[in-house]
Tab-separated table of C-alpha atoms in Angstrom:
chain	number	residue	atom	x	y	z
A	1	UNK	CA	116.742	127.359	10.254
A	2	UNK	CA	116.090	127.907	13.967
A	3	UNK	CA	112.796	126.358	15.227
A	4	UNK	CA	110.269	128.780	16.582
A	5	UNK	CA	109.958	128.446	20.373
A	6	UNK	CA	106.473	127.918	21.682
A	7	UNK	CA	105.093	131.066	23.167
A	8	UNK	CA	102.157	130.475	25.369
A	9	UNK	CA	101.874	127.964	28.305
A	10	UNK	CA	99.108	126.252	26.275
A	11	UNK	CA	101.484	125.793	23.292
A	12	UNK	CA	104.239	124.516	25.587
A	13	UNK	CA	101.853	122.049	27.226
A	14	UNK	CA	100.647	120.775	23.863
A	15	UNK	CA	104.257	120.353	22.633
A	16	UNK	CA	105.313	118.504	25.795
A	17	UNK	CA	102.238	116.276	25.434
A	18	UNK	CA	103.129	115.492	21.779
A	19	UNK	CA	106.706	114.705	22.766
A	20	UNK	CA	105.519	112.341	25.624
A	21	UNK	CA	103.084	110.667	23.203
A	22	UNK	CA	105.795	110.180	20.599
A	23	UNK	CA	108.069	108.684	23.223
A	24	UNK	CA	105.374	106.300	24.435
A	25	UNK	CA	104.564	105.186	20.962
A	26	UNK	CA	108.231	104.690	20.138
A	27	UNK	CA	108.712	102.610	23.320
A	28	UNK	CA	105.676	100.471	22.389
A	29	UNK	CA	107.191	99.807	18.963
A	30	UNK	CA	110.527	98.767	20.525
A	31	UNK	CA	108.695	96.637	23.178
A	32	UNK	CA	106.583	94.844	20.561
A	33	UNK	CA	109.633	94.195	18.405
A	34	UNK	CA	111.687	92.838	21.299
A	35	UNK	CA	108.821	90.727	22.678
A	36	UNK	CA	108.243	89.264	19.181
A	37	UNK	CA	111.920	88.372	18.894
A	38	UNK	CA	111.851	86.721	22.371
A	39	UNK	CA	108.832	84.627	21.596
A	40	UNK	CA	110.119	83.673	18.147
A	41	UNK	CA	113.402	82.762	19.723
A	42	UNK	CA	111.636	80.561	22.334
A	43	UNK	CA	109.630	78.802	19.671
A	44	UNK	CA	112.713	78.132	17.570
A	45	UNK	CA	114.544	76.742	20.570
A	46	UNK	CA	111.699	74.191	20.978
B	1	UNK	CA	72.253	111.524	35.115
B	2	UNK	CA	72.458	111.386	38.907
B	3	UNK	CA	71.084	114.057	41.210
B	4	UNK	CA	74.566	115.023	42.126
B	5	UNK	CA	75.536	115.330	38.531
B	6	UNK	CA	72.531	117.589	37.840
B	7	UNK	CA	73.588	119.873	40.679
B	8	UNK	CA	77.207	119.905	39.614
B	9	UNK	CA	77.378	121.372	36.111
B	10	UNK	CA	80.901	120.540	34.876
B	11	UNK	CA	80.511	122.877	32.004
B	12	UNK	CA	80.376	125.679	34.499
B	13	UNK	CA	83.478	124.312	36.187
B	14	UNK	CA	86.726	126.356	36.081
B	15	UNK	CA	88.016	127.511	32.724
B	16	UNK	CA	89.324	124.542	30.658
B	17	UNK	CA	93.086	124.742	30.158
B	18	UNK	CA	95.407	122.658	28.058
B	19	UNK	CA	96.278	119.480	29.915
B	20	UNK	CA	99.917	118.819	30.692
B	21	UNK	CA	101.660	115.406	30.717
B	22	UNK	CA	101.437	115.667	34.562
B	23	UNK	CA	97.628	115.974	34.461
B	24	UNK	CA	97.394	112.824	32.349
B	25	UNK	CA	99.781	111.059	34.758
B	26	UNK	CA	97.616	112.090	37.690
B	27	UNK	CA	94.631	110.574	35.917
B	28	UNK	CA	96.299	107.207	36.315
B	29	UNK	CA	96.118	107.475	40.160
B	30	UNK	CA	99.887	106.824	40.533
B	31	UNK	CA	99.726	106.178	44.300
B	32	UNK	CA	97.101	103.477	43.896
B	33	UNK	CA	99.022	102.174	40.921
B	34	UNK	CA	102.167	101.732	43.017
B	35	UNK	CA	100.350	99.618	45.612
B	36	UNK	CA	98.668	97.529	42.861
B	37	UNK	CA	102.022	97.012	41.196
B	38	UNK	CA	103.773	96.083	44.516
B	39	UNK	CA	101.166	93.429	45.392
B	40	UNK	CA	101.322	92.102	41.818
B	41	UNK	CA	105.092	91.763	42.095
B	42	UNK	CA	104.514	89.578	45.211
B	43	UNK	CA	102.179	87.273	43.323
B	44	UNK	CA	104.601	87.054	40.467
B	45	UNK	CA	107.618	86.386	42.680
B	46	UNK	CA	106.133	83.694	44.899
B	47	UNK	CA	104.662	81.800	41.964
B	48	UNK	CA	106.428	78.536	41.186
B	49	UNK	CA	107.771	78.195	37.674
B	50	UNK	CA	109.870	80.038	35.226
B	51	UNK	CA	109.115	83.288	33.331
B	52	UNK	CA	111.384	85.259	31.003
B	53	UNK	CA	112.409	88.519	32.786
B	54	UNK	CA	111.079	90.521	29.807
B	55	UNK	CA	107.749	88.697	29.958
B	56	UNK	CA	107.557	89.464	33.664
B	57	UNK	CA	108.293	93.138	32.849
B	58	UNK	CA	105.536	93.218	30.235
B	59	UNK	CA	103.095	91.508	32.698
B	60	UNK	CA	103.804	94.196	35.373
B	61	UNK	CA	103.580	96.940	32.710
B	62	UNK	CA	100.196	95.663	31.715
B	63	UNK	CA	99.030	95.500	35.298
B	64	UNK	CA	100.231	99.042	35.863
B	65	UNK	CA	98.517	100.278	32.653
B	66	UNK	CA	95.300	98.416	33.597
B	67	UNK	CA	95.344	99.958	37.033
B	68	UNK	CA	95.858	103.409	35.496
B	69	UNK	CA	93.097	102.815	32.999
B	70	UNK	CA	90.680	101.876	35.834
B	71	UNK	CA	91.688	105.053	37.656
B	72	UNK	CA	91.053	107.230	34.589
B	73	UNK	CA	87.701	105.634	33.880
B	74	UNK	CA	86.755	106.122	37.559
B	75	UNK	CA	87.684	109.810	37.489
B	76	UNK	CA	85.856	110.336	34.334
B	77	UNK	CA	82.601	108.895	35.709
B	78	UNK	CA	82.984	110.446	39.217
B	79	UNK	CA	83.892	113.934	38.028
B	80	UNK	CA	80.562	115.313	39.334
B	81	UNK	CA	81.190	114.046	42.830
B	82	UNK	CA	84.912	114.636	42.883
B	83	UNK	CA	84.365	118.312	42.528
B	84	UNK	CA	82.353	118.387	45.749
B	85	UNK	CA	84.935	116.709	47.927
B	86	UNK	CA	88.099	118.529	49.178
B	87	UNK	CA	90.241	115.314	48.797
B	88	UNK	CA	89.384	114.913	45.136
B	89	UNK	CA	88.529	118.499	43.990
B	90	UNK	CA	92.071	119.058	42.748
B	91	UNK	CA	91.976	116.067	40.411
B	92	UNK	CA	92.574	116.914	36.712
B	93	UNK	CA	88.876	116.781	35.648
B	94	UNK	CA	87.371	118.841	38.496
B	95	UNK	CA	90.234	121.347	37.959
B	96	UNK	CA	89.154	121.709	34.371
B	97	UNK	CA	92.411	120.411	32.982
B	98	UNK	CA	90.943	117.355	31.292
B	99	UNK	CA	87.462	116.739	29.839
B	100	UNK	CA	85.621	113.604	31.126
B	101	UNK	CA	85.267	112.515	27.466
B	102	UNK	CA	89.044	112.658	27.030
B	103	UNK	CA	89.466	110.722	30.259
B	104	UNK	CA	87.121	108.027	29.025
B	105	UNK	CA	89.000	107.720	25.769
B	106	UNK	CA	92.356	107.645	27.585
B	107	UNK	CA	91.116	104.950	30.014
B	108	UNK	CA	89.510	102.878	27.258
B	109	UNK	CA	92.674	102.933	25.118
B	110	UNK	CA	94.846	101.971	28.101
B	111	UNK	CA	92.385	99.172	29.095
B	112	UNK	CA	92.335	97.640	25.615
B	113	UNK	CA	96.117	97.999	25.217
B	114	UNK	CA	96.891	96.403	28.620
B	115	UNK	CA	94.550	93.468	28.218
B	116	UNK	CA	95.633	92.827	24.560
B	117	UNK	CA	99.369	92.991	25.406
B	118	UNK	CA	98.849	90.641	28.299
B	119	UNK	CA	97.048	88.148	26.005
B	120	UNK	CA	99.619	88.448	23.225
B	121	UNK	CA	102.845	88.449	25.289
B	122	UNK	CA	102.079	86.833	28.603
B	123	UNK	CA	99.065	84.394	28.674
B	124	UNK	CA	95.257	84.372	28.263
B	125	UNK	CA	94.569	83.551	32.001
B	126	UNK	CA	96.420	86.675	33.188
B	127	UNK	CA	94.768	88.715	30.455
B	128	UNK	CA	91.267	87.575	31.342
B	129	UNK	CA	91.959	88.284	35.021
B	130	UNK	CA	93.122	91.741	34.160
B	131	UNK	CA	90.068	92.437	32.037
B	132	UNK	CA	87.837	91.256	34.854
B	133	UNK	CA	89.659	93.518	37.298
B	134	UNK	CA	89.233	96.581	35.123
B	135	UNK	CA	85.624	95.695	34.326
B	136	UNK	CA	84.804	95.007	37.989
B	137	UNK	CA	86.313	98.261	39.186
B	138	UNK	CA	84.544	100.398	36.681
B	139	UNK	CA	81.147	98.678	36.098
B	140	UNK	CA	80.565	97.038	39.464
B	141	UNK	CA	82.295	99.334	41.886
B	142	UNK	CA	82.317	102.806	40.248
B	143	UNK	CA	79.075	102.670	38.287
B	144	UNK	CA	76.918	100.359	40.374
B	145	UNK	CA	77.967	100.104	43.992
B	146	UNK	CA	79.729	103.352	44.964
B	147	UNK	CA	76.628	105.605	45.011
B	148	UNK	CA	74.162	102.983	46.134
B	149	UNK	CA	75.331	101.008	49.189
B	150	UNK	CA	77.639	101.339	52.195
B	151	UNK	CA	78.992	97.941	51.140
B	152	UNK	CA	80.537	99.674	48.094
B	153	UNK	CA	84.135	99.303	49.205
B	154	UNK	CA	83.648	95.894	50.741
B	155	UNK	CA	82.479	94.247	47.500
B	156	UNK	CA	84.288	96.710	45.201
B	157	UNK	CA	87.476	95.963	47.084
B	158	UNK	CA	87.746	92.712	45.082
B	159	UNK	CA	89.085	94.708	42.132
B	160	UNK	CA	91.937	96.148	44.136
B	161	UNK	CA	92.644	92.735	45.706
B	162	UNK	CA	93.148	90.790	42.509
B	163	UNK	CA	96.644	91.943	41.280
B	164	UNK	CA	98.580	89.266	43.191
B	165	UNK	CA	96.430	86.694	41.421
B	166	UNK	CA	97.247	88.365	38.051
B	167	UNK	CA	100.958	88.327	38.889
B	168	UNK	CA	100.740	84.628	39.822
B	169	UNK	CA	98.752	83.769	36.669
B	170	UNK	CA	101.306	85.517	34.519
B	171	UNK	CA	103.827	82.907	35.639
B	172	UNK	CA	101.707	79.777	35.983
B	173	UNK	CA	98.760	80.430	33.643
B	174	UNK	CA	96.406	79.306	36.495
B	175	UNK	CA	95.425	80.158	40.110
B	176	UNK	CA	96.174	78.393	43.438
B	177	UNK	CA	95.585	78.717	47.127
B	178	UNK	CA	98.622	80.992	47.651
B	179	UNK	CA	97.529	83.962	45.422
B	180	UNK	CA	93.957	83.641	46.530
B	181	UNK	CA	95.255	83.966	50.164
B	182	UNK	CA	96.895	87.285	49.120
B	183	UNK	CA	93.731	88.333	47.420
B	184	UNK	CA	91.794	87.637	50.649
B	185	UNK	CA	94.231	89.662	52.665
B	186	UNK	CA	93.807	92.786	50.473
B	187	UNK	CA	90.037	92.154	50.236
B	188	UNK	CA	89.843	92.204	54.077
B	189	UNK	CA	92.261	95.093	54.365
B	190	UNK	CA	90.177	97.377	52.170
B	191	UNK	CA	87.189	98.060	54.460
B	192	UNK	CA	89.143	99.250	57.555
B	193	UNK	CA	91.535	101.247	55.360
B	194	UNK	CA	88.657	103.163	53.685
B	195	UNK	CA	86.368	103.396	56.665
B	196	UNK	CA	89.191	104.904	58.616
B	197	UNK	CA	89.536	107.524	55.777
B	198	UNK	CA	85.688	108.045	55.666
B	199	UNK	CA	85.545	108.722	59.390
B	200	UNK	CA	87.615	111.878	59.084
B	201	UNK	CA	86.129	112.682	55.583
B	202	UNK	CA	82.551	111.960	56.544
B	203	UNK	CA	81.455	115.524	55.675
B	204	UNK	CA	83.004	115.260	52.208
B	205	UNK	CA	81.204	112.021	51.526
B	206	UNK	CA	77.888	113.355	52.867
B	207	UNK	CA	78.201	116.449	50.688
B	208	UNK	CA	78.768	114.248	47.627
B	209	UNK	CA	75.914	111.878	48.788
B	210	UNK	CA	78.167	108.829	48.742
B	211	UNK	CA	76.681	106.312	51.124
B	212	UNK	CA	79.849	105.493	53.085
B	213	UNK	CA	79.264	103.721	56.335
B	214	UNK	CA	79.787	106.666	58.658
B	215	UNK	CA	77.272	108.649	56.589
B	216	UNK	CA	74.632	105.847	56.512
B	217	UNK	CA	75.142	103.946	59.706
B	218	UNK	CA	76.933	106.512	61.829
B	219	UNK	CA	80.484	106.735	63.246
B	220	UNK	CA	79.811	104.424	66.129
B	221	UNK	CA	78.822	101.492	63.819
B	222	UNK	CA	81.783	102.240	61.605
B	223	UNK	CA	84.247	102.011	64.485
B	224	UNK	CA	82.758	98.621	65.487
B	225	UNK	CA	83.048	97.367	61.894
B	226	UNK	CA	86.626	98.554	61.645
B	227	UNK	CA	87.568	96.535	64.696
B	228	UNK	CA	85.715	93.360	63.404
B	229	UNK	CA	87.486	93.624	60.004
B	230	UNK	CA	90.783	94.364	61.595
B	231	UNK	CA	90.660	91.195	63.724
B	232	UNK	CA	89.711	89.038	60.729
B	233	UNK	CA	92.405	90.834	58.625
B	234	UNK	CA	95.284	90.274	61.193
B	235	UNK	CA	94.340	86.581	61.438
B	236	UNK	CA	94.245	86.330	57.612
B	237	UNK	CA	97.557	88.041	57.526
B	238	UNK	CA	99.095	85.071	59.330
B	239	UNK	CA	97.652	82.624	56.804
B	240	UNK	CA	100.735	82.625	54.450
B	241	UNK	CA	102.766	81.179	57.385
B	242	UNK	CA	100.187	78.510	58.110
B	243	UNK	CA	100.142	77.652	54.389
B	244	UNK	CA	103.900	77.511	54.175
B	245	UNK	CA	104.630	80.309	51.813
B	246	UNK	CA	105.491	82.845	54.446
B	247	UNK	CA	108.490	82.324	56.669
B	248	UNK	CA	110.054	83.893	59.777
B	249	UNK	CA	110.477	87.516	58.384
B	250	UNK	CA	106.874	87.528	57.148
B	251	UNK	CA	105.701	86.130	60.490
B	252	UNK	CA	107.521	88.832	62.452
B	253	UNK	CA	106.298	91.656	60.168
B	254	UNK	CA	102.721	90.265	60.108
B	255	UNK	CA	102.482	89.829	63.906
B	256	UNK	CA	104.117	93.100	64.915
B	257	UNK	CA	102.329	95.376	62.386
B	258	UNK	CA	99.177	93.336	62.918
B	259	UNK	CA	99.304	94.061	66.617
B	260	UNK	CA	99.765	97.809	65.836
B	261	UNK	CA	96.884	97.708	63.354
B	262	UNK	CA	94.605	96.104	66.040
B	263	UNK	CA	95.803	98.564	68.712
B	264	UNK	CA	94.892	101.480	66.486
B	265	UNK	CA	91.531	100.040	65.482
B	266	UNK	CA	90.757	99.866	69.202
B	267	UNK	CA	91.884	103.383	69.617
B	268	UNK	CA	89.506	104.355	66.778
B	269	UNK	CA	86.770	102.539	68.667
B	270	UNK	CA	87.459	104.609	71.835
B	271	UNK	CA	87.992	107.918	69.972
B	272	UNK	CA	86.763	111.002	71.823
B	273	UNK	CA	87.942	113.632	69.332
B	274	UNK	CA	85.261	113.138	66.638
B	275	UNK	CA	85.994	116.468	65.006
B	276	UNK	CA	89.619	115.635	64.040
B	277	UNK	CA	89.628	111.770	64.312
B	278	UNK	CA	93.355	111.589	64.977
B	279	UNK	CA	93.339	107.782	65.527
B	280	UNK	CA	91.484	107.135	62.276
B	281	UNK	CA	94.156	109.260	60.479
B	282	UNK	CA	96.832	107.144	62.160
B	283	UNK	CA	95.071	103.890	61.225
B	284	UNK	CA	94.772	104.986	57.617
B	285	UNK	CA	98.539	105.601	57.434
B	286	UNK	CA	99.482	102.398	59.285
B	287	UNK	CA	97.087	100.363	57.094
B	288	UNK	CA	99.080	101.381	54.054
B	289	UNK	CA	102.382	100.533	55.792
B	290	UNK	CA	100.890	97.214	56.971
B	291	UNK	CA	100.033	96.123	53.417
B	292	UNK	CA	103.230	97.327	51.935
B	293	UNK	CA	105.285	95.588	54.675
B	294	UNK	CA	103.449	92.183	54.361
B	295	UNK	CA	104.097	92.064	50.629
B	296	UNK	CA	107.672	93.397	50.971
B	297	UNK	CA	108.355	90.642	53.465
B	298	UNK	CA	107.010	87.998	51.062
B	299	UNK	CA	109.102	89.341	48.191
B	300	UNK	CA	112.232	89.652	50.409
B	301	UNK	CA	111.834	86.110	51.623
B	302	UNK	CA	111.579	84.699	48.173
B	303	UNK	CA	114.559	86.662	46.969
B	304	UNK	CA	116.633	85.597	50.091
B	305	UNK	CA	115.488	81.963	49.640
B	306	UNK	CA	113.882	81.873	53.105
B	307	UNK	CA	110.533	80.622	52.001
B	308	UNK	CA	109.715	76.930	51.284
B	309	UNK	CA	110.056	77.208	47.537
B	310	UNK	CA	112.975	79.027	45.911
B	311	UNK	CA	112.614	82.199	43.807
B	312	UNK	CA	112.711	80.939	40.273
B	313	UNK	CA	111.009	83.866	38.595
B	314	UNK	CA	113.759	86.442	38.711
B	315	UNK	CA	116.597	83.953	38.947
């Protein structure tokens, strides 16, 4: 089913904001995971 | 609520529209953030010791987020005076794109996130310094000093000066003479930089009742103060060479641009065109170039191995 395109500038702005927020949150999850692995790796090496 | 706030009813401001990603990005004061980040990189790069490249990245990310958070909190608090000044009237809050309450929430979340991440993934010393910087910028500069004293940007400048110390602390977990020298350079750079701006924006500041030096003490006194601070700054700018962490490239950049800085400050002192203040405009631009160039020279020397101790951070 084709997704309905946002009509008004307000809807488009809100959609873009939600996408940006999602990307930031996703990046944070990846960053936290990688940093945890790096720190765990460093501790295991010691 | 201040007198200015009472006169400036933000609820009567332009019709509120849905904020875009760009509006929220503007809330982070990206140009200020870039200078903060650049000076922090210098502190991180000249620090002796080893840091994992990813930890260095997280440290810089936290500093950038913290600087952005400070900008958002500052814009939220100053919305009532920003709307009165032509330089700041197009910011997202005065434009009606973002509500001050949303900006407070945004700034608070970013502050907590940056300080927490710095503590968790870098070290407590860098985290505490970052928390102090954000707190000093908002509570001491924005809320306390900015609307009360012409020394606002002199004392408040400490917040903008601390990033090299945070960068250094991210590597070493402590402080030393070298980062504090860089802090001193930015601290001394701030008054002539902002007073040059306030000379050609004096009407804006007077309208918003911000007691900048030209508004309170007059342009003549401001010009004198610019020259005094410029002399001390240019001398302090040579300190990294005397202390042994700046080498030949840094010396050349610092001496040449320092001479230009001094020349322009004297031109500001002798200014005859008080309506347009062309020399103050030039000094404002050159002051940004001066600071960028000093820190770029330090970074370049470390990466090229010209300075007394080798670049171990990124190696």
